[in-house]
GROMACS .gro file of C-alpha atoms in nm:
model
  383
    1UNK     CA    1   0.000   0.000   0.000
    2UNK     CA    2   0.160   0.322  -0.107
    3UNK     CA    3   0.130   0.667   0.041
    4UNK     CA    4  -0.146   0.819  -0.169
    5UNK     CA    5  -0.052   1.151  -0.325
    6UNK     CA    6   0.314   1.127  -0.228
    7UNK     CA    7   0.608   1.130  -0.462
    8UNK     CA    8   0.640   0.828  -0.683
    9UNK     CA    9   0.991   0.683  -0.655
   10UNK     CA   10   0.982   0.404  -0.909
   11UNK     CA   11   0.763   0.281  -1.188
   12UNK     CA   12   0.781  -0.082  -1.079
   13UNK     CA   13   0.443  -0.238  -1.014
   14UNK     CA   14   0.307  -0.405  -0.707
   15UNK     CA   15   0.172  -0.752  -0.689
   16UNK     CA   16  -0.152  -0.640  -0.843
   17UNK     CA   17   0.043  -0.499  -1.135
   18UNK     CA   18  -0.152  -0.175  -1.128
   19UNK     CA   19  -0.036   0.047  -0.844
   20UNK     CA   20   0.306   0.210  -0.856
   21UNK     CA   21   0.530   0.206  -0.550
   22UNK     CA   22   0.507   0.529  -0.355
   23UNK     CA   23   0.664   0.655  -0.037
   24UNK     CA   24   0.534   0.543   0.297
   25UNK     CA   25   0.416   0.831   0.519
   26UNK     CA   26   0.695   0.965   0.739
   27UNK     CA   27   0.477   1.170   0.973
   28UNK     CA   28   0.389   1.043   1.318
   29UNK     CA   29   0.099   0.801   1.266
   30UNK     CA   30  -0.251   0.878   1.391
   31UNK     CA   31  -0.260   0.548   1.582
   32UNK     CA   32  -0.053   0.410   1.870
   33UNK     CA   33   0.116   0.080   1.941
   34UNK     CA   34  -0.162   0.018   2.192
   35UNK     CA   35  -0.422   0.059   1.917
   36UNK     CA   36  -0.246  -0.207   1.712
   37UNK     CA   37  -0.215  -0.443   2.006
   38UNK     CA   38  -0.586  -0.413   2.085
   39UNK     CA   39  -0.670  -0.512   1.727
   40UNK     CA   40  -0.476  -0.838   1.755
   41UNK     CA   41  -0.655  -1.137   1.910
   42UNK     CA   42  -0.503  -1.202   2.257
   43UNK     CA   43  -0.412  -1.563   2.176
   44UNK     CA   44  -0.161  -1.437   1.916
   45UNK     CA   45   0.069  -1.332   2.198
   46UNK     CA   46   0.066  -1.675   2.364
   47UNK     CA   47   0.369  -1.900   2.317
   48UNK     CA   48   0.321  -2.275   2.311
   49UNK     CA   49   0.613  -2.509   2.383
   50UNK     CA   50   0.456  -2.808   2.200
   51UNK     CA   51   0.366  -2.601   1.898
   52UNK     CA   52   0.704  -2.426   1.883
   53UNK     CA   53   0.886  -2.759   1.907
   54UNK     CA   54   0.660  -2.910   1.641
   55UNK     CA   55   0.796  -2.669   1.379
   56UNK     CA   56   1.154  -2.727   1.490
   57UNK     CA   57   1.120  -3.106   1.497
   58UNK     CA   58   0.953  -3.105   1.156
   59UNK     CA   59   1.246  -2.909   1.011
   60UNK     CA   60   1.497  -3.143   1.175
   61UNK     CA   61   1.321  -3.451   1.038
   62UNK     CA   62   1.310  -3.311   0.684
   63UNK     CA   63   1.676  -3.203   0.698
   64UNK     CA   64   1.774  -3.547   0.834
   65UNK     CA   65   1.586  -3.721   0.553
   66UNK     CA   66   1.764  -3.507   0.295
   67UNK     CA   67   2.099  -3.594   0.456
   68UNK     CA   68   2.019  -3.965   0.467
   69UNK     CA   69   1.911  -3.980   0.103
   70UNK     CA   70   2.214  -3.780  -0.010
   71UNK     CA   71   2.471  -3.987   0.178
   72UNK     CA   72   2.307  -4.325   0.109
   73UNK     CA   73   2.196  -4.306  -0.253
   74UNK     CA   74   2.364  -4.027  -0.448
   75UNK     CA   75   2.682  -4.229  -0.490
   76UNK     CA   76   2.478  -4.498  -0.669
   77UNK     CA   77   2.357  -4.258  -0.939
   78UNK     CA   78   2.522  -4.205  -1.277
   79UNK     CA   79   2.756  -3.907  -1.270
   80UNK     CA   80   2.525  -3.670  -1.459
   81UNK     CA   81   2.229  -3.750  -1.236
   82UNK     CA   82   2.453  -3.725  -0.932
   83UNK     CA   83   2.537  -3.364  -1.016
   84UNK     CA   84   2.167  -3.283  -1.050
   85UNK     CA   85   2.082  -3.464  -0.727
   86UNK     CA   86   2.345  -3.276  -0.528
   87UNK     CA   87   2.225  -2.944  -0.668
   88UNK     CA   88   1.870  -3.021  -0.561
   89UNK     CA   89   1.995  -3.133  -0.220
   90UNK     CA   90   2.190  -2.812  -0.167
   91UNK     CA   91   1.895  -2.590  -0.252
   92UNK     CA   92   1.637  -2.788  -0.055
   93UNK     CA   93   1.860  -2.842   0.247
   94UNK     CA   94   1.961  -2.476   0.246
   95UNK     CA   95   1.595  -2.370   0.248
   96UNK     CA   96   1.501  -2.606   0.532
   97UNK     CA   97   1.800  -2.503   0.742
   98UNK     CA   98   1.704  -2.139   0.687
   99UNK     CA   99   1.378  -2.232   0.860
  100UNK     CA  100   1.581  -2.376   1.150
  101UNK     CA  101   1.776  -2.049   1.159
  102UNK     CA  102   1.449  -1.854   1.184
  103UNK     CA  103   1.332  -2.060   1.483
  104UNK     CA  104   1.666  -2.006   1.659
  105UNK     CA  105   1.624  -1.634   1.583
  106UNK     CA  106   1.284  -1.648   1.755
  107UNK     CA  107   1.455  -1.790   2.062
  108UNK     CA  108   1.670  -1.478   2.072
  109UNK     CA  109   1.351  -1.271   2.086
  110UNK     CA  110   1.201  -1.490   2.364
  111UNK     CA  111   0.926  -1.589   2.120
  112UNK     CA  112   0.978  -1.968   2.140
  113UNK     CA  113   0.842  -2.032   2.491
  114UNK     CA  114   0.761  -1.859   2.819
  115UNK     CA  115   1.093  -1.975   2.963
  116UNK     CA  116   1.402  -1.771   2.881
  117UNK     CA  117   1.638  -2.055   2.975
  118UNK     CA  118   1.467  -2.296   2.736
  119UNK     CA  119   1.474  -2.035   2.460
  120UNK     CA  120   1.846  -1.977   2.514
  121UNK     CA  121   1.928  -2.350   2.516
  122UNK     CA  122   1.738  -2.411   2.191
  123UNK     CA  123   1.872  -2.095   2.030
  124UNK     CA  124   2.232  -2.163   2.134
  125UNK     CA  125   2.213  -2.521   2.005
  126UNK     CA  126   2.075  -2.450   1.662
  127UNK     CA  127   2.241  -2.118   1.593
  128UNK     CA  128   2.574  -2.275   1.688
  129UNK     CA  129   2.500  -2.561   1.448
  130UNK     CA  130   2.471  -2.297   1.174
  131UNK     CA  131   2.790  -2.122   1.296
  132UNK     CA  132   2.604  -1.824   1.439
  133UNK     CA  133   2.724  -1.693   1.779
  134UNK     CA  134   2.385  -1.705   1.950
  135UNK     CA  135   2.416  -1.460   2.240
  136UNK     CA  136   2.642  -1.226   2.042
  137UNK     CA  137   2.390  -1.190   1.763
  138UNK     CA  138   2.095  -1.194   2.004
  139UNK     CA  139   2.217  -0.874   2.169
  140UNK     CA  140   2.318  -0.690   1.852
  141UNK     CA  141   1.994  -0.792   1.682
  142UNK     CA  142   1.788  -0.667   1.974
  143UNK     CA  143   1.961  -0.333   1.937
  144UNK     CA  144   1.864  -0.336   1.571
  145UNK     CA  145   1.502  -0.379   1.679
  146UNK     CA  146   1.542  -0.097   1.929
  147UNK     CA  147   1.687   0.141   1.670
  148UNK     CA  148   1.535   0.041   1.335
  149UNK     CA  149   1.543   0.321   1.080
  150UNK     CA  150   1.792   0.533   1.275
  151UNK     CA  151   2.087   0.652   1.069
  152UNK     CA  152   2.301   0.685   1.382
  153UNK     CA  153   2.208   0.381   1.592
  154UNK     CA  154   2.063   0.105   1.375
  155UNK     CA  155   2.287  -0.202   1.371
  156UNK     CA  156   2.279  -0.343   1.019
  157UNK     CA  157   2.216  -0.236   0.658
  158UNK     CA  158   2.258   0.122   0.770
  159UNK     CA  159   2.240   0.322   0.444
  160UNK     CA  160   2.515   0.566   0.358
  161UNK     CA  161   2.457   0.931   0.290
  162UNK     CA  162   2.580   1.061  -0.044
  163UNK     CA  163   2.884   1.227   0.110
  164UNK     CA  164   3.000   0.889   0.243
  165UNK     CA  165   2.998   0.715  -0.096
  166UNK     CA  166   3.353   0.622  -0.194
  167UNK     CA  167   3.512   0.760  -0.510
  168UNK     CA  168   3.483   0.423  -0.679
  169UNK     CA  169   3.109   0.402  -0.615
  170UNK     CA  170   3.018   0.550  -0.951
  171UNK     CA  171   3.225   0.284  -1.127
  172UNK     CA  172   3.020   0.010  -0.959
  173UNK     CA  173   2.688   0.174  -1.050
  174UNK     CA  174   2.634  -0.039  -1.358
  175UNK     CA  175   2.505  -0.392  -1.427
  176UNK     CA  176   2.847  -0.558  -1.395
  177UNK     CA  177   2.935  -0.368  -1.079
  178UNK     CA  178   2.599  -0.445  -0.919
  179UNK     CA  179   2.634  -0.812  -1.008
  180UNK     CA  180   2.975  -0.832  -0.841
  181UNK     CA  181   2.851  -0.646  -0.533
  182UNK     CA  182   2.547  -0.871  -0.497
  183UNK     CA  183   2.756  -1.187  -0.531
  184UNK     CA  184   2.995  -1.067  -0.262
  185UNK     CA  185   2.707  -0.954  -0.042
  186UNK     CA  186   2.522  -1.284  -0.054
  187UNK     CA  187   2.826  -1.511  -0.021
  188UNK     CA  188   3.054  -1.321   0.219
  189UNK     CA  189   2.819  -1.061   0.368
  190UNK     CA  190   2.708  -1.258   0.674
  191UNK     CA  191   3.050  -1.381   0.793
  192UNK     CA  192   3.200  -1.037   0.721
  193UNK     CA  193   2.930  -0.875   0.933
  194UNK     CA  194   2.986  -1.114   1.222
  195UNK     CA  195   3.364  -1.089   1.210
  196UNK     CA  196   3.423  -0.727   1.105
  197UNK     CA  197   3.085  -0.549   1.137
  198UNK     CA  198   3.071  -0.487   0.761
  199UNK     CA  199   2.747  -0.298   0.677
  200UNK     CA  200   2.692  -0.236   1.050
  201UNK     CA  201   2.688   0.088   1.246
  202UNK     CA  202   3.029   0.241   1.326
  203UNK     CA  203   3.178   0.172   1.670
  204UNK     CA  204   3.485   0.299   1.849
  205UNK     CA  205   3.710  -0.005   1.850
  206UNK     CA  206   3.704  -0.348   1.691
  207UNK     CA  207   3.337  -0.447   1.654
  208UNK     CA  208   3.337  -0.825   1.622
  209UNK     CA  209   3.060  -1.062   1.728
  210UNK     CA  210   3.316  -1.319   1.844
  211UNK     CA  211   3.509  -1.076   2.065
  212UNK     CA  212   3.374  -1.055   2.423
  213UNK     CA  213   3.529  -0.712   2.477
  214UNK     CA  214   3.390  -0.566   2.155
  215UNK     CA  215   3.218  -0.228   2.196
  216UNK     CA  216   2.893  -0.387   2.078
  217UNK     CA  217   2.843  -0.539   2.425
  218UNK     CA  218   2.820  -0.414   2.780
  219UNK     CA  219   2.986  -0.574   3.081
  220UNK     CA  220   2.680  -0.781   3.175
  221UNK     CA  221   2.678  -0.948   2.834
  222UNK     CA  222   3.045  -1.040   2.795
  223UNK     CA  223   3.033  -1.379   2.972
  224UNK     CA  224   2.761  -1.495   2.734
  225UNK     CA  225   2.977  -1.400   2.436
  226UNK     CA  226   3.228  -1.657   2.562
  227UNK     CA  227   2.945  -1.913   2.572
  228UNK     CA  228   2.854  -1.826   2.213
  229UNK     CA  229   3.215  -1.876   2.108
  230UNK     CA  230   3.228  -2.209   2.291
  231UNK     CA  231   2.922  -2.324   2.096
  232UNK     CA  232   3.086  -2.230   1.766
  233UNK     CA  233   3.411  -2.407   1.862
  234UNK     CA  234   3.219  -2.721   1.960
  235UNK     CA  235   3.048  -2.735   1.620
  236UNK     CA  236   3.376  -2.665   1.441
  237UNK     CA  237   3.535  -2.956   1.627
  238UNK     CA  238   3.244  -3.177   1.524
  239UNK     CA  239   3.291  -3.071   1.162
  240UNK     CA  240   3.664  -3.144   1.190
  241UNK     CA  241   3.588  -3.495   1.318
  242UNK     CA  242   3.338  -3.550   1.037
  243UNK     CA  243   3.588  -3.431   0.776
  244UNK     CA  244   3.857  -3.657   0.923
  245UNK     CA  245   3.625  -3.957   0.900
  246UNK     CA  246   3.436  -3.885   0.575
  247UNK     CA  247   3.660  -3.641   0.392
  248UNK     CA  248   3.654  -3.266   0.340
  249UNK     CA  249   3.461  -3.303   0.014
  250UNK     CA  250   3.182  -3.490   0.190
  251UNK     CA  251   3.163  -3.229   0.466
  252UNK     CA  252   3.153  -2.950   0.208
  253UNK     CA  253   2.875  -3.121   0.012
  254UNK     CA  254   2.647  -3.223   0.298
  255UNK     CA  255   2.703  -2.918   0.523
  256UNK     CA  256   2.918  -2.647   0.366
  257UNK     CA  257   2.715  -2.567   0.055
  258UNK     CA  258   2.377  -2.570   0.236
  259UNK     CA  259   2.528  -2.337   0.497
  260UNK     CA  260   2.635  -2.097   0.221
  261UNK     CA  261   2.276  -2.100   0.094
  262UNK     CA  262   2.144  -2.034   0.446
  263UNK     CA  263   2.381  -1.739   0.480
  264UNK     CA  264   2.278  -1.608   0.138
  265UNK     CA  265   1.908  -1.630   0.221
  266UNK     CA  266   1.966  -1.461   0.556
  267UNK     CA  267   2.134  -1.162   0.392
  268UNK     CA  268   1.878  -1.150   0.110
  269UNK     CA  269   1.580  -1.160   0.348
  270UNK     CA  270   1.725  -0.894   0.578
  271UNK     CA  271   1.833  -0.675   0.287
  272UNK     CA  272   1.489  -0.678   0.124
  273UNK     CA  273   1.310  -0.622   0.454
  274UNK     CA  274   1.493  -0.296   0.516
  275UNK     CA  275   1.586  -0.171   0.170
  276UNK     CA  276   1.308  -0.032  -0.047
  277UNK     CA  277   1.259   0.293  -0.244
  278UNK     CA  278   0.947   0.374  -0.042
  279UNK     CA  279   1.102   0.348   0.306
  280UNK     CA  280   1.228   0.648   0.506
  281UNK     CA  281   1.526   0.664   0.739
  282UNK     CA  282   1.562   0.918   1.016
  283UNK     CA  283   1.839   1.109   1.188
  284UNK     CA  284   1.825   1.189   1.559
  285UNK     CA  285   1.612   1.500   1.503
  286UNK     CA  286   1.321   1.297   1.366
  287UNK     CA  287   1.366   0.934   1.470
  288UNK     CA  288   1.141   0.762   1.718
  289UNK     CA  289   1.101   0.390   1.780
  290UNK     CA  290   0.748   0.360   1.644
  291UNK     CA  291   0.812   0.521   1.308
  292UNK     CA  292   1.140   0.332   1.281
  293UNK     CA  293   0.965   0.000   1.341
  294UNK     CA  294   0.717   0.084   1.066
  295UNK     CA  295   1.000   0.157   0.821
  296UNK     CA  296   1.022  -0.200   0.697
  297UNK     CA  297   0.849  -0.400   0.427
  298UNK     CA  298   0.683  -0.739   0.392
  299UNK     CA  299   0.783  -0.945   0.087
  300UNK     CA  300   0.642  -1.245  -0.097
  301UNK     CA  301   0.872  -1.547  -0.141
  302UNK     CA  302   0.598  -1.779  -0.265
  303UNK     CA  303   0.612  -2.126  -0.114
  304UNK     CA  304   0.927  -2.028   0.074
  305UNK     CA  305   0.716  -1.805   0.300
  306UNK     CA  306   0.605  -2.124   0.476
  307UNK     CA  307   0.947  -2.288   0.464
  308UNK     CA  308   1.093  -1.975   0.627
  309UNK     CA  309   0.813  -1.968   0.887
  310UNK     CA  310   0.671  -1.644   0.745
  311UNK     CA  311   0.961  -1.427   0.854
  312UNK     CA  312   0.944  -1.289   0.500
  313UNK     CA  313   0.583  -1.172   0.477
  314UNK     CA  314   0.514  -1.073   0.840
  315UNK     CA  315   0.820  -0.863   0.914
  316UNK     CA  316   0.626  -0.545   0.990
  317UNK     CA  317   0.434  -0.723   1.266
  318UNK     CA  318   0.757  -0.882   1.388
  319UNK     CA  319   0.919  -0.542   1.438
  320UNK     CA  320   0.616  -0.416   1.626
  321UNK     CA  321   0.574  -0.725   1.844
  322UNK     CA  322   0.898  -0.921   1.836
  323UNK     CA  323   0.805  -1.168   2.114
  324UNK     CA  324   0.507  -1.294   1.914
  325UNK     CA  325   0.554  -1.652   1.784
  326UNK     CA  326   0.583  -1.685   1.408
  327UNK     CA  327   0.277  -1.911   1.388
  328UNK     CA  328   0.053  -1.621   1.496
  329UNK     CA  329   0.218  -1.352   1.285
  330UNK     CA  330  -0.002  -1.398   0.977
  331UNK     CA  331  -0.320  -1.355   1.182
  332UNK     CA  332  -0.170  -1.052   1.357
  333UNK     CA  333  -0.066  -0.894   1.028
  334UNK     CA  334  -0.418  -0.934   0.891
  335UNK     CA  335  -0.559  -0.773   1.207
  336UNK     CA  336  -0.337  -0.463   1.202
  337UNK     CA  337  -0.335  -0.387   0.830
  338UNK     CA  338  -0.663  -0.190   0.836
  339UNK     CA  339  -0.527   0.031   1.114
  340UNK     CA  340  -0.184   0.075   0.957
  341UNK     CA  341  -0.336   0.178   0.626
  342UNK     CA  342  -0.073   0.359   0.418
  343UNK     CA  343   0.187   0.297   0.688
  344UNK     CA  344   0.188  -0.072   0.598
  345UNK     CA  345   0.423  -0.162   0.317
  346UNK     CA  346   0.398  -0.484   0.117
  347UNK     CA  347   0.580  -0.550  -0.207
  348UNK     CA  348   0.496  -0.860  -0.407
  349UNK     CA  349   0.762  -0.800  -0.673
  350UNK     CA  350   0.939  -1.130  -0.752
  351UNK     CA  351   1.233  -1.160  -0.515
  352UNK     CA  352   1.519  -1.159  -0.764
  353UNK     CA  353   1.365  -0.873  -0.960
  354UNK     CA  354   1.324  -0.679  -0.636
  355UNK     CA  355   1.683  -0.757  -0.535
  356UNK     CA  356   1.815  -0.613  -0.860
  357UNK     CA  357   1.587  -0.309  -0.843
  358UNK     CA  358   1.688  -0.227  -0.484
  359UNK     CA  359   2.056  -0.266  -0.569
  360UNK     CA  360   2.005  -0.019  -0.854
  361UNK     CA  361   1.772   0.232  -0.686
  362UNK     CA  362   1.884   0.230  -0.321
  363UNK     CA  363   2.248   0.339  -0.323
  364UNK     CA  364   2.242   0.617  -0.062
  365UNK     CA  365   1.995   0.829   0.134
  366UNK     CA  366   1.949   1.204   0.141
  367UNK     CA  367   1.682   1.451   0.255
  368UNK     CA  368   1.481   1.580  -0.039
  369UNK     CA  369   1.331   1.883   0.130
  370UNK     CA  370   1.514   2.188   0.255
  371UNK     CA  371   1.231   2.298   0.482
  372UNK     CA  372   1.058   2.082   0.739
  373UNK     CA  373   1.150   1.720   0.793
  374UNK     CA  374   1.517   1.773   0.720
  375UNK     CA  375   1.581   1.470   0.938
  376UNK     CA  376   1.387   1.236   0.707
  377UNK     CA  377   1.603   1.066   0.445
  378UNK     CA  378   1.505   0.879   0.129
  379UNK     CA  379   1.692   0.651  -0.107
  380UNK     CA  380   1.848   0.786  -0.425
  381UNK     CA  381   2.086   0.648  -0.689
  382UNK     CA  382   2.216   0.949  -0.881
  383UNK     CA  383   2.593   0.965  -0.836
   0.00000   0.00000   0.00000
């Protein structure tokens, strides 16, 4: 839903194919968070341990079946069919493990159960399995939710202002340059963010998710960063033992490539949730939590919406009520859309088309008005 009467920023069509994308309102909304919460059925805020585990166990069973079939039968296939089978395995296993990643992410938001300890045990186990430092990312991600849309304090995919674009930026602003940047972003973006805070907010000092004394964390959180690192080291040791027994090639095929796909989907999903020509960003003179939380967009990934536990098409509701379990988010989104009106942003553009468009259109942000609302910034691409 676009902001009626506001400036059109692109001629791309929405899912209906008729309405052009327009800017979301940047003024303080005429409704409150309380109004939205009242519109949502109360049961949507209830977390169920059996139901939460049912999604996790289902994902584990499917991933285990994929692993069993791959390791037991692919070697029996003719070489040509074997290549095809492994390709299908990598894609399918990567998608399913992305769903596992989403459930572990919910644990970090205390959306899995009513018990924080249980959430942390489940989250630590399965994020570590996917080489994510659970507590480290839990705390930085919570700060992202606390500062969404802020140019100074948001944690990830913080857009640059035009003055911060490097001299070589104009040489990358072409199809070949965008292709290279997207490949790097979706293959190396996640580990580079964890290790070196690439695309994150600037900190004084070495901002690394594996470093307990990193400026990302306060003194109360540092012990848990050690626990996160211990979880990663335990999984790395397990992978070393597997490689020693089965070979590095086997480990790469059954685990390494699906993990790359998980990392790629994670970056893609996050990128498209927070990068869109219609979304505003705010400096400290204009930012507030509510408008920042609304400055995100729901996307349509087709059947993968279900595989990814609807993190893709209910992200607006997730930013407003992050402790809500994913299995209630669709109902909650439907309930709040009439109240949100033009403040709700959904884009049904096919994912890869949207990815290319955002990479082309959303290069930096700048204010477009010299008068009021100088602190509201919009995407532009003219270098």
